[in-house]
Amino acid sequence: QVQLVESGGGLVQTGGSLRLSCAASERTLGYYAKAWFRQAPGKEREFVAAITWSSGRTVYADSVKGRFTISRDNANRTVYLQMSSLKPEDTAVYYCAAGLTGANSFPTTYNNWGQGTQVTVSS
């Protein structure tokens, strides 16, 4: 049973923008910290951004600071990733994750994962 569903991926030119969404299908997942990770072909999965459920505190990877913004809508159990000034190196499958240990960059602390959505940035 899929509990996190991502959407919003696609093809965009360098410098363009996309907004990813991740909806939690169960009420309890709305109380989890949420994060975005990405995985490019032949590379390890890497942390992008995370946000706590309660305070909305955010954490970002250095590679996306100032370009990406993570936000949440607790009422709708949805987390967003607004991506701007996209670069070809941002091309990857983006995964949404949820966990109870707070907003952090360690994938092992997230025990719920979505199926991923492809983002392709053309040069």
XYZ file of N, CA and C in Angstrom, residues 3-121:
357
model
N 1.789 4.909 0.670
C 1.357 5.874 1.673
C 1.762 7.296 1.335
N 2.770 7.479 0.522
C 3.222 8.793 0.075
C 3.186 8.820 -1.444
N 2.566 9.830 -2.019
C 2.417 9.916 -3.461
C 2.971 11.250 -3.940
N 4.021 11.170 -4.753
C 4.630 12.374 -5.308
C 3.995 12.727 -6.647
N 4.050 14.005 -6.970
C 3.595 14.476 -8.278
C 4.317 15.772 -8.598
N 4.240 16.175 -9.867
C 4.788 17.461 -10.266
C 6.094 17.411 -11.027
N 6.655 16.228 -11.182
C 7.887 16.132 -11.939
C 7.658 16.377 -13.419
N 8.754 16.500 -14.153
C 8.632 16.702 -15.590
C 9.933 17.181 -16.189
N 9.828 17.689 -17.411
C 10.976 18.191 -18.158
C 10.946 19.711 -18.147
N 12.066 20.319 -17.808
C 12.157 21.774 -17.760
C 13.524 22.203 -18.260
N 13.602 23.401 -18.795
C 14.884 23.913 -19.270
C 15.703 24.487 -18.116
N 16.986 24.573 -18.336
C 17.867 25.193 -17.351
C 17.356 26.582 -16.988
N 17.339 26.844 -15.686
C 16.830 28.118 -15.194
C 15.344 28.127 -14.898
N 14.662 27.072 -15.264
C 13.223 26.989 -15.049
C 12.863 26.565 -13.641
N 11.551 26.397 -13.426
C 11.032 26.056 -12.103
C 10.048 24.895 -12.197
N 9.958 24.165 -11.094
C 8.970 23.108 -10.939
C 8.564 23.070 -9.476
N 7.344 22.616 -9.231
C 6.911 22.390 -7.863
C 6.478 20.940 -7.710
N 7.132 20.249 -6.807
C 6.773 18.875 -6.494
C 5.830 18.848 -5.300
N 4.928 17.890 -5.308
C 4.006 17.699 -4.194
C 4.108 16.273 -3.690
N 3.858 16.097 -2.422
C 3.861 14.769 -1.819
C 2.678 14.706 -0.860
N 1.730 13.851 -1.179
C 0.536 13.723 -0.355
C 0.597 12.441 0.464
N 0.291 12.558 1.755
C 0.260 11.392 2.634
C -1.157 10.846 2.685
N -1.281 9.554 2.469
C -2.625 8.977 2.375
C -3.216 8.597 3.717
N -2.390 8.563 4.753
C -2.900 8.227 6.079
C -2.730 9.411 7.024
N -3.709 9.581 7.906
C -3.715 10.742 8.787
C -2.458 10.803 9.654
N -1.994 9.656 10.153
C -0.845 9.664 11.057
C 0.420 10.161 10.382
N 0.516 9.937 9.071
C 1.710 10.398 8.383
C 1.790 11.905 8.339
N 0.668 12.557 8.515
C 0.679 14.009 8.545
C 1.495 14.556 9.696
N 1.729 13.751 10.742
C 2.463 14.216 11.920
C 3.954 13.928 11.840
N 4.375 13.319 10.759
C 5.778 12.975 10.601
C 6.554 14.140 10.000
N 7.840 14.196 10.287
C 8.727 15.075 9.528
C 8.773 14.558 8.095
N 8.907 15.453 7.157
C 8.950 15.093 5.740
C 10.262 15.562 5.111
N 10.674 14.825 4.116
C 11.924 15.181 3.439
C 11.829 14.832 1.968
N 12.691 15.449 1.225
C 12.889 15.110 -0.187
C 14.332 14.638 -0.355
N 14.452 13.541 -1.061
C 15.740 13.017 -1.489
C 15.708 12.895 -3.006
N 16.855 12.730 -3.602
C 16.899 12.515 -5.046
C 18.001 11.533 -5.388
N 17.817 10.882 -6.530
C 18.803 9.915 -6.991
C 18.960 10.038 -8.490
N 20.155 10.396 -8.892
C 20.485 10.479 -10.308
C 21.024 9.127 -10.775
N 20.959 8.853 -12.068
C 21.448 7.570 -12.583
C 22.902 7.322 -12.200
N 23.161 6.154 -11.630
C 24.520 5.784 -11.264
C 25.051 6.446 -10.013
N 24.189 7.165 -9.304
C 24.639 7.862 -8.103
C 23.845 7.404 -6.887
N 24.398 7.710 -5.717
C 23.719 7.405 -4.468
C 22.539 8.356 -4.265
N 21.560 7.875 -3.502
C 20.454 8.757 -3.132
C 20.993 9.854 -2.219
N 20.609 11.092 -2.487
C 21.121 12.193 -1.694
C 19.993 13.049 -1.128
N 20.273 13.634 0.017
C 19.327 14.483 0.708
C 19.162 15.807 -0.035
N 17.934 16.299 -0.047
C 17.646 17.590 -0.672
C 17.166 18.597 0.376
N 16.074 18.260 1.073
C 15.497 19.190 2.049
C 14.582 18.422 2.987
N 14.352 18.984 4.170
C 13.463 18.363 5.145
C 12.749 19.443 5.944
N 11.593 19.070 6.520
C 10.795 20.011 7.298
C 10.110 19.270 8.432
N 10.058 19.898 9.600
C 9.360 19.276 10.721
C 7.864 19.503 10.588
N 7.106 18.641 11.218
C 5.654 18.779 11.152
C 5.181 19.945 12.008
N 5.717 20.099 13.201
C 5.146 21.047 14.152
C 5.621 22.485 13.909
N 6.922 22.711 14.008
C 7.428 24.079 13.924
C 7.692 24.545 12.496
N 7.789 23.594 11.583
C 8.122 23.972 10.220
C 9.596 24.295 10.019
N 10.413 23.873 10.983
C 11.859 24.089 10.810
C 12.340 23.331 9.584
N 13.220 23.985 8.808
C 13.692 23.381 7.559
C 15.195 23.155 7.577
N 15.600 22.184 6.790
C 17.008 21.855 6.585
C 17.202 21.657 5.085
N 18.309 22.175 4.554
C 18.567 22.060 3.126
C 19.979 21.542 2.872
N 20.119 20.836 1.773
C 21.448 20.501 1.275
C 22.084 21.772 0.724
N 23.390 21.871 0.859
C 24.081 23.069 0.376
C 23.849 23.285 -1.110
N 23.706 22.206 -1.844
C 23.588 22.304 -3.305
C 22.279 22.944 -3.757
N 21.292 23.018 -2.870
C 19.995 23.572 -3.280
C 19.608 24.819 -2.489
N 20.403 25.199 -1.510
C 20.081 26.382 -0.701
C 19.936 27.609 -1.589
N 18.873 28.364 -1.333
C 18.632 29.567 -2.108
C 17.894 29.319 -3.407
N 17.761 28.061 -3.808
C 17.051 27.730 -5.051
C 15.781 26.921 -4.791
N 15.829 26.060 -3.791
C 14.691 25.201 -3.473
C 14.063 25.633 -2.156
N 12.757 25.464 -2.057
C 12.035 25.769 -0.821
C 11.092 24.622 -0.497
N 11.215 24.090 0.706
C 10.305 23.043 1.162
C 9.248 23.685 2.055
N 8.021 23.244 1.908
C 6.936 23.768 2.733
C 5.925 22.656 2.975
N 4.999 22.900 3.910
C 4.011 21.859 4.216
C 2.648 22.469 4.436
N 1.652 21.648 4.165
C 0.260 21.991 4.425
C -0.272 20.889 5.326
N -0.252 21.137 6.615
C -0.620 20.078 7.560
C -2.075 19.646 7.412
N -2.938 20.573 7.113
C -4.355 20.243 6.993
C -4.591 19.219 5.884
N -3.799 19.318 4.825
C -3.958 18.403 3.701
C -2.889 17.322 3.659
N -2.047 17.272 4.714
C -1.006 16.231 4.821
C -0.132 16.221 3.566
N 0.241 17.399 3.095
C 1.002 17.516 1.858
C 2.267 18.338 2.099
N 3.347 17.912 1.496
C 4.588 18.671 1.530
C 4.961 19.029 0.096
N 5.561 20.190 -0.062
C 5.910 20.702 -1.379
C 7.418 20.952 -1.467
N 7.915 20.885 -2.685
C 9.279 21.307 -2.957
C 9.237 22.232 -4.157
N 9.400 23.519 -3.894
C 9.460 24.508 -4.971
C 10.901 24.612 -5.433
N 11.122 24.308 -6.693
C 12.470 24.294 -7.244
C 12.601 25.387 -8.287
N 13.589 26.252 -8.105
C 13.819 27.351 -9.037
C 15.271 27.336 -9.487
N 15.535 28.090 -10.533
C 16.902 28.164 -11.082
C 17.474 26.770 -11.276
N 16.693 25.919 -11.880
C 17.096 24.520 -12.029
C 18.295 24.373 -12.952
N 19.123 23.392 -12.620
C 20.340 23.117 -13.376
C 20.288 21.671 -13.884
N 21.030 21.360 -14.923
C 21.054 19.969 -15.403
C 21.449 18.978 -14.306
N 22.289 19.394 -13.390
C 22.704 18.482 -12.313
C 21.596 18.216 -11.293
N 20.480 18.915 -11.411
C 19.319 18.623 -10.564
C 18.492 17.466 -11.128
N 18.835 17.010 -12.316
C 18.119 15.901 -12.935
C 18.245 14.648 -12.077
N 17.109 14.082 -11.703
C 17.092 12.912 -10.821
C 15.650 12.462 -10.613
N 15.517 11.307 -10.003
C 14.223 10.907 -9.471
C 14.145 11.464 -8.052
N 13.070 12.189 -7.783
C 12.892 12.819 -6.478
C 11.917 11.989 -5.652
N 12.339 11.693 -4.430
C 11.547 10.868 -3.523
C 11.121 11.663 -2.300
N 9.900 11.465 -1.910
C 9.386 12.014 -0.666
C 9.529 10.955 0.416
N 9.859 11.397 1.631
C 10.018 10.469 2.741
C 9.412 11.064 3.999
N 8.997 10.196 4.911
C 8.419 10.638 6.174
C 9.008 9.829 7.308
N 9.273 10.489 8.433
C 9.835 9.809 9.582
C 9.519 10.539 10.866
N 9.784 9.881 11.987
C 9.430 10.430 13.294
C 10.588 11.039 14.049
N 11.786 11.054 13.460
C 12.960 11.517 14.201
C 13.331 12.947 13.882
N 12.414 13.700 13.302
C 12.700 15.100 13.045
C 13.307 15.327 11.672
N 13.444 16.562 11.306
C 13.976 16.925 9.994
C 15.488 16.767 9.988
N 15.960 15.791 9.222
C 17.397 15.569 9.132
C 17.722 14.993 7.771
N 19.012 14.820 7.518
C 19.466 14.419 6.190
C 19.794 12.937 6.063
N 19.469 12.159 7.065
C 19.856 10.737 7.062
C 18.712 9.868 6.563
N 18.848 9.229 5.412
C 17.733 8.460 4.849
C 17.280 7.306 5.721
N 18.157 6.766 6.533
C 17.773 5.617 7.366
C 16.788 5.997 8.461
N 16.640 7.288 8.736
C 15.693 7.714 9.778
C 14.281 7.894 9.235
N 14.106 7.725 7.947
C 12.782 7.847 7.327
C 12.312 6.448 6.951
N 11.153 6.057 7.441
C 10.681 4.694 7.198
C 9.479 4.627 6.262
N 9.096 5.749 5.695
C 8.039 5.766 4.696
C 8.554 6.512 3.472
N 8.399 5.882 2.313
C 8.928 6.459 1.078
C 7.883 6.398 -0.019
N 7.913 7.417 -0.860
C 7.069 7.395 -2.040
C 7.748 6.668 -3.185
N 7.061 6.600 -4.317
C 7.577 5.891 -5.486
C 8.548 6.721 -6.305
N 8.545 8.019 -6.107
C 9.455 8.881 -6.828
C 8.812 9.543 -8.039
N 9.329 10.712 -8.389
C 8.881 11.423 -9.586
C 10.114 11.955 -10.309
N 10.125 11.797 -11.623
C 11.298 12.163 -12.419
C 11.321 13.658 -12.696
N 12.476 14.250 -12.467
C 12.722 15.643 -12.845
C 13.901 15.643 -13.809
N 13.699 16.217 -14.972
C 14.744 16.296 -15.981
C 14.942 17.751 -16.370
N 16.181 18.222 -16.245
C 16.506 19.596 -16.597
C 17.399 19.566 -17.824
